[in-house]
Tab-separated table of C-alpha atoms in Angstrom:
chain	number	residue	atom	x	y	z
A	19	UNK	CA	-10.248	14.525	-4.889
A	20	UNK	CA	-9.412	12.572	-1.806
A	21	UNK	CA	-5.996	14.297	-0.755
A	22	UNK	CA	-7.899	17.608	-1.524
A	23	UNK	CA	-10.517	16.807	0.647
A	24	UNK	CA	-7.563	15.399	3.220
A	25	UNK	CA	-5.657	18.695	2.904
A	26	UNK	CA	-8.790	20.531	3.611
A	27	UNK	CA	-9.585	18.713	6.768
A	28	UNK	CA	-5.791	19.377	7.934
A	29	UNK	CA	-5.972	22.814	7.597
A	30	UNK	CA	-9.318	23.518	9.797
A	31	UNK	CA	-9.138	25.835	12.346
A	32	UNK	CA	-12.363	24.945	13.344
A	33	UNK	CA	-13.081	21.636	12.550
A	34	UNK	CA	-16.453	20.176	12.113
A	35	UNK	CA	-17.801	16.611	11.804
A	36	UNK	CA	-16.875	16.266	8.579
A	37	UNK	CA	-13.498	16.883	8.717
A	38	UNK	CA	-13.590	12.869	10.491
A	39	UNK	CA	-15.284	11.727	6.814
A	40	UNK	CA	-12.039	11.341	4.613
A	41	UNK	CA	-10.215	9.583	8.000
A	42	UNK	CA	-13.213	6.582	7.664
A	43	UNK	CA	-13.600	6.244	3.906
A	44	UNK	CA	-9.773	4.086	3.785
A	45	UNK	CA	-10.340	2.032	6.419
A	46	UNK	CA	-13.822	1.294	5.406
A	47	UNK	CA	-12.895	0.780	2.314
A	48	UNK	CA	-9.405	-1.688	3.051
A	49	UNK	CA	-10.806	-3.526	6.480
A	50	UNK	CA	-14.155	-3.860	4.533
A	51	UNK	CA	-11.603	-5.747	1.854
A	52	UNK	CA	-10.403	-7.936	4.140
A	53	UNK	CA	-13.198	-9.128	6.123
A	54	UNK	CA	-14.946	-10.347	3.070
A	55	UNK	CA	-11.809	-12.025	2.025
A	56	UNK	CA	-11.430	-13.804	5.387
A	57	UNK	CA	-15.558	-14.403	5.456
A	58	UNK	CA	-15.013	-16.370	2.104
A	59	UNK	CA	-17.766	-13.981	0.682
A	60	UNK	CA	-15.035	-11.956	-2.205
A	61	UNK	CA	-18.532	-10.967	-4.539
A	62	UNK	CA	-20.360	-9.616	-1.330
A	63	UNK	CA	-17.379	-7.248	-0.838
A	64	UNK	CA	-18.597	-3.724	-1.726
A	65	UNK	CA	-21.546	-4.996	0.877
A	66	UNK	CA	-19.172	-5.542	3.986
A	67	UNK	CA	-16.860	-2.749	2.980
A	68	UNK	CA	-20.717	-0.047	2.830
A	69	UNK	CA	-21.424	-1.780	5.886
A	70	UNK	CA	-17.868	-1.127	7.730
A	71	UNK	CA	-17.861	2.207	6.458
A	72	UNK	CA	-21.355	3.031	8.070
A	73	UNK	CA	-20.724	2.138	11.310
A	74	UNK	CA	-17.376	3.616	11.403
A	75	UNK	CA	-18.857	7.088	10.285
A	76	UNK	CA	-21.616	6.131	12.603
A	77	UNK	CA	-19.100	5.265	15.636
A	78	UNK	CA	-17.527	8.646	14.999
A	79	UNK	CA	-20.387	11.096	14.890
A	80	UNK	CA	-21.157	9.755	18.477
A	81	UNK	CA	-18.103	10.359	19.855
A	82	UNK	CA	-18.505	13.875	18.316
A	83	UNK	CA	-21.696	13.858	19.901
A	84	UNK	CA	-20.461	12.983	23.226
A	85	UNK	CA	-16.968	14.986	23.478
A	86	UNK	CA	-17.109	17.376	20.583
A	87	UNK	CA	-14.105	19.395	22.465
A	88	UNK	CA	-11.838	16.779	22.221
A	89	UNK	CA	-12.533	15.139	19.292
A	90	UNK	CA	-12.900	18.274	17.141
A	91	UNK	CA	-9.744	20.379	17.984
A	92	UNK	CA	-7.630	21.008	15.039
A	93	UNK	CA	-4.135	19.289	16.359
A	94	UNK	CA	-6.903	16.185	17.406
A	95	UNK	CA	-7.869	15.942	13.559
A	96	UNK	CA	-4.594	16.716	12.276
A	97	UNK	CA	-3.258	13.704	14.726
A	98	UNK	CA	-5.835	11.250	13.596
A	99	UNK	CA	-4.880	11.720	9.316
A	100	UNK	CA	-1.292	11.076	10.736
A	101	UNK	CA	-1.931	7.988	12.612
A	102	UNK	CA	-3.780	7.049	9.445
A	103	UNK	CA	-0.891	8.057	6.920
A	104	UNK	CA	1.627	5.660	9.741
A	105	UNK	CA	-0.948	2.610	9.421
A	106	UNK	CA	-1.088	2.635	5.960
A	107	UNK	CA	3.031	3.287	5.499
A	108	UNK	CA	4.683	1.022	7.969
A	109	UNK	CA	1.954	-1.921	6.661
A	110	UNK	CA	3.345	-1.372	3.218
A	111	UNK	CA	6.872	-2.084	5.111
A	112	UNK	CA	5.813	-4.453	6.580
A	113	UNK	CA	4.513	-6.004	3.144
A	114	UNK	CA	7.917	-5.157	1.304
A	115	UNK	CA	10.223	-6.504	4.674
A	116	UNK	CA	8.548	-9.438	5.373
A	117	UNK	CA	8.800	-11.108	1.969
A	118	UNK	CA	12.100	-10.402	2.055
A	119	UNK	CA	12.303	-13.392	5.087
A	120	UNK	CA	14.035	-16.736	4.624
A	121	UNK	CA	11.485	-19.158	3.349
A	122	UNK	CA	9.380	-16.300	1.131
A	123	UNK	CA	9.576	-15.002	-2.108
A	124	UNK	CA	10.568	-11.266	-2.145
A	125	UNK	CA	7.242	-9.017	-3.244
A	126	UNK	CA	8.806	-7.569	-6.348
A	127	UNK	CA	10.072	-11.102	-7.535
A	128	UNK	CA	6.558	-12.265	-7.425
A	129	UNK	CA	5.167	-9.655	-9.307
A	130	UNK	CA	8.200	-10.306	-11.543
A	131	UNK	CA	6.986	-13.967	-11.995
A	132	UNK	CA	3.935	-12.824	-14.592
A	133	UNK	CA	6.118	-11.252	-16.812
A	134	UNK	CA	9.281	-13.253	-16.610
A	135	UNK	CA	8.177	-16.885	-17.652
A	136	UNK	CA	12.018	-17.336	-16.737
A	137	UNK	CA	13.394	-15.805	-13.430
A	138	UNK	CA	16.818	-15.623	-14.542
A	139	UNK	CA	19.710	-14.834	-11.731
A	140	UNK	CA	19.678	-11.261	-12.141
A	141	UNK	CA	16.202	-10.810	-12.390
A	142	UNK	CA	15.816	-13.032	-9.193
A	143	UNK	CA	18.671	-10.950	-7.268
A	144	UNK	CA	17.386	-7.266	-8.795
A	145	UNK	CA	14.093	-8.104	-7.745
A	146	UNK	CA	15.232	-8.772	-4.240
A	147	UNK	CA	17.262	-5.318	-4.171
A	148	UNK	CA	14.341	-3.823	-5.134
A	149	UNK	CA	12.036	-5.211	-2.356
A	150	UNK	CA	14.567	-3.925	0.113
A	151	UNK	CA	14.624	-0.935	-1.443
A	152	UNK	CA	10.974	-0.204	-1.489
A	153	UNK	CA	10.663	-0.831	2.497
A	154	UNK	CA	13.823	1.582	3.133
A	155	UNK	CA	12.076	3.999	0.922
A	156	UNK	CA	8.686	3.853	2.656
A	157	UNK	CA	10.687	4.100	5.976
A	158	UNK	CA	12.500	6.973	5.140
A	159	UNK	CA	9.421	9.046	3.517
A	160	UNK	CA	7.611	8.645	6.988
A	161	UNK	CA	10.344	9.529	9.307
A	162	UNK	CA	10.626	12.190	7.176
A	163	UNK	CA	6.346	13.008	7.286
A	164	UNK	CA	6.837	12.517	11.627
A	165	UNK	CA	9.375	14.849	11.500
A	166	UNK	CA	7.526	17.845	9.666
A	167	UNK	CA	4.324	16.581	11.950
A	168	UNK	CA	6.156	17.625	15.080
A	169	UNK	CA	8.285	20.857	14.218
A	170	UNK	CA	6.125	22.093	10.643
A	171	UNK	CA	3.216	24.361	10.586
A	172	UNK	CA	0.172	22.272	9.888
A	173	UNK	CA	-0.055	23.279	6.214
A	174	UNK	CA	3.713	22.149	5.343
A	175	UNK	CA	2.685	18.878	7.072
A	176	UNK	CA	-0.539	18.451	5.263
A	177	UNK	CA	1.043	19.187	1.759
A	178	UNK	CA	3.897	17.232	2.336
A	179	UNK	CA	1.486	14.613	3.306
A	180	UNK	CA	-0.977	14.428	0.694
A	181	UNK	CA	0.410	15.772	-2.166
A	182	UNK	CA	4.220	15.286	-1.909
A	183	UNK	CA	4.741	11.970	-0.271
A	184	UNK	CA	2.729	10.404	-3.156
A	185	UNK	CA	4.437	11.982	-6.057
A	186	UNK	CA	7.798	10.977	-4.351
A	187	UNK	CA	6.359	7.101	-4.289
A	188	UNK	CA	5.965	7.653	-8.288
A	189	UNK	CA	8.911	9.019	-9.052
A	190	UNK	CA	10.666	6.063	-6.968
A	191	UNK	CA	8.786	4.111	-9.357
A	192	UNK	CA	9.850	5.737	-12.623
A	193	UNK	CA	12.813	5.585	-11.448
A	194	UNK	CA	13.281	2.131	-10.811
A	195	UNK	CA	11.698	1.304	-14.223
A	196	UNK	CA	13.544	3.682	-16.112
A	197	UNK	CA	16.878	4.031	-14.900
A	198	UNK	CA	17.779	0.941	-12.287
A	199	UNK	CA	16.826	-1.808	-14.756
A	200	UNK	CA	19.245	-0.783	-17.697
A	201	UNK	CA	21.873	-0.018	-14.395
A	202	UNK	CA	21.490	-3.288	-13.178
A	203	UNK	CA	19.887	-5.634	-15.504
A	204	UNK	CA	20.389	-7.572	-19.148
A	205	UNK	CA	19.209	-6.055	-21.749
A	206	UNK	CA	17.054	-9.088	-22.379
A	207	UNK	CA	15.722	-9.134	-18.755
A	208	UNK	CA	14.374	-5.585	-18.868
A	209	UNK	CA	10.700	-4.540	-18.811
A	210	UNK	CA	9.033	-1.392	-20.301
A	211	UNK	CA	7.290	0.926	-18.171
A	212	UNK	CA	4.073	0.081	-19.587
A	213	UNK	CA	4.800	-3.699	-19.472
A	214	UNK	CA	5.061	-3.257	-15.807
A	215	UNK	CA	1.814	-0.915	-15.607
A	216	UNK	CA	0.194	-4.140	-17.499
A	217	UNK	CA	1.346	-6.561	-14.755
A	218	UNK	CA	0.590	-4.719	-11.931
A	219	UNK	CA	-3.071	-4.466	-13.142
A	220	UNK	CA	-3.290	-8.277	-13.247
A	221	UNK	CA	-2.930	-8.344	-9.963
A	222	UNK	CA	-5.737	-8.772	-7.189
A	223	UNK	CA	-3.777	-6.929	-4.553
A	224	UNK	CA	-6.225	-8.116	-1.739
A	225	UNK	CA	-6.131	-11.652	-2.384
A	226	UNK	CA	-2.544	-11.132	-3.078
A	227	UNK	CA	-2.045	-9.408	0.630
A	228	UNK	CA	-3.619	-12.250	2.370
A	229	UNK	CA	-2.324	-15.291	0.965
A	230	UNK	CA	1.216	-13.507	1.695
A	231	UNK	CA	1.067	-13.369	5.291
A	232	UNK	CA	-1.401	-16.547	5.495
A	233	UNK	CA	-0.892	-18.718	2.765
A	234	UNK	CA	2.694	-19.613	1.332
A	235	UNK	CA	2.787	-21.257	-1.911
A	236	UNK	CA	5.896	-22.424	-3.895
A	237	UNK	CA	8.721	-20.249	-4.937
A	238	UNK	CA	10.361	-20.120	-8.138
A	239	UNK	CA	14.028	-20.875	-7.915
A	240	UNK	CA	16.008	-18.345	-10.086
A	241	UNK	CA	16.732	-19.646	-13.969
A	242	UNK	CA	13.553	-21.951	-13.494
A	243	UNK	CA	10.464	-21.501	-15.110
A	244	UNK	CA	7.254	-20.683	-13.374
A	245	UNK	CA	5.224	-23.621	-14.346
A	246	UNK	CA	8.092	-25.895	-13.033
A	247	UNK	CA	8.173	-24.984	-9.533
A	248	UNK	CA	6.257	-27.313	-7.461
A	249	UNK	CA	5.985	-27.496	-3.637
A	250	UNK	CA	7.577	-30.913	-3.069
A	251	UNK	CA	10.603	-29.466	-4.937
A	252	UNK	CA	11.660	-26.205	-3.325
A	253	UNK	CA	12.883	-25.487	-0.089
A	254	UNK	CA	11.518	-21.924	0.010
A	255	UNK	CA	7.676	-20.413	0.266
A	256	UNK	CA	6.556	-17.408	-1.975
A	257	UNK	CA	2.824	-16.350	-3.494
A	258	UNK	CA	2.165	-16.115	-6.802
A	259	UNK	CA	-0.201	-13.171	-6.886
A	260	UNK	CA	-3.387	-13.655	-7.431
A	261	UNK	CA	-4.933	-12.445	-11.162
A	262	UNK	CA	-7.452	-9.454	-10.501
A	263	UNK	CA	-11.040	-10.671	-10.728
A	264	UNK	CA	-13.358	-9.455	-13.692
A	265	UNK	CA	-17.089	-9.299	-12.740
A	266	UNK	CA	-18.671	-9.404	-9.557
């Protein structure tokens, strides 16, 4: 429903106030996420995320209010879902790339660590690969999105946008499950799609996030097992994401 309701706003030759709606609900909904992390306040989050999102759909029915013109033409909407769509993009880069550092744990090798009790070498250097590859990937589908921004009719942008670019980010997930593990991996090392679909959902993505850029913990060295990495012993810094909460 939400990329419907994005496509719809694109597409506006008139826009009206609500076209803005869709462009507050993510940010509401991920800033609102990490405030209440960084508050210390994780069970009050739906509070400061209804509370973010207010204001911000308060903030931008006054500047409708005061320069409905400007705010309301169709290539000034169109520019605000792609400034959006860049945020959100280059952060996950920024996520995938960063990890990839010396001194941190690649993303996709921590994820790796709650199914593979054992990080063998290959998992530990296919895991790597596919960080890198995930940050080229992103990279590529934007400067690809930019380009259609500035020379493609509005619709072809908009689809591309909202209903392409995700489907792409799947199938560069199949993919990887699928086909690049029994490429590049043992047999014995390999994880089913659903496996990885289990793991994923383990994970508490925002707590994950934020100890990654704030909060190193210890990585664990390939052919080691998790439980035997400990802080005083490795020379390198990784976070071992953070099991999704259950209850408020």
């Amino acid at each position: 429903m939400y990329v419907v309701a994005v496509f719809i706003c694109c597409i506006q030759r008139e826009p009206q106030w609500w076209t803005l709606l869709p462009f507050a609900l993510p940010l509401g909904y991920w800033l609102g996420a990490y405030l209440a992390q960084r508050l210390g306040c994780p069970r009050r989050q739906w509070l400061v995320q209804a509370g973010l999102l207010l204001g911000l759909v308060a903030g931008l029915l006054a500047l409708v209010q005061t320069q409905p013109g400007a705010t309301l033409s169709p290539q000034r909407i169109r520019l605000f879902y792609f400034l959006q769509e860049a945020v959100m993009l280059w952060l996950l880069v920024a996520v995938f790339a960063r990890s990839l550092l010396p001194g941190k744990m690649p993303l996709c090798s921590a994820v790796a660590v709650l199914s593979h009790p054992v990080m063998t070498p290959a998992v530990w250097r296919y895991t790597r690969g596919v960080t890198l590859a995930w940050a080229l990937w992103i990279a590529g589908l934007w400067l690809v999105s930019a380009g259609l921004f500035v020379v493609a009719p509005a619709p072809t942008w908009a689809f591309f946008s909202v209903g392409v670019l995700p489907v792409l980010m799947t199938v560069f997930f199949a993919a990887e499950v699928l086909l690049g593990r029994r490429l590049f991996l043992p047999k014995a090392d390999r994880g089913s799609l659903w496996a990885t679909l289990a793991t994923v959902r383990k994970v508490n993505w925002t707590a994950f996030f934020m100890q990654l850029f704030q909060e190193p913990q210890a990585q664990v060295a390939p052919g080691a097992t998790a439980d035997e990495a400990s802080p005083a012993g490795q020379t390198s810094q990784a976070v071992a994401p953070a099991p999704a909460r259950n209850g408020p």
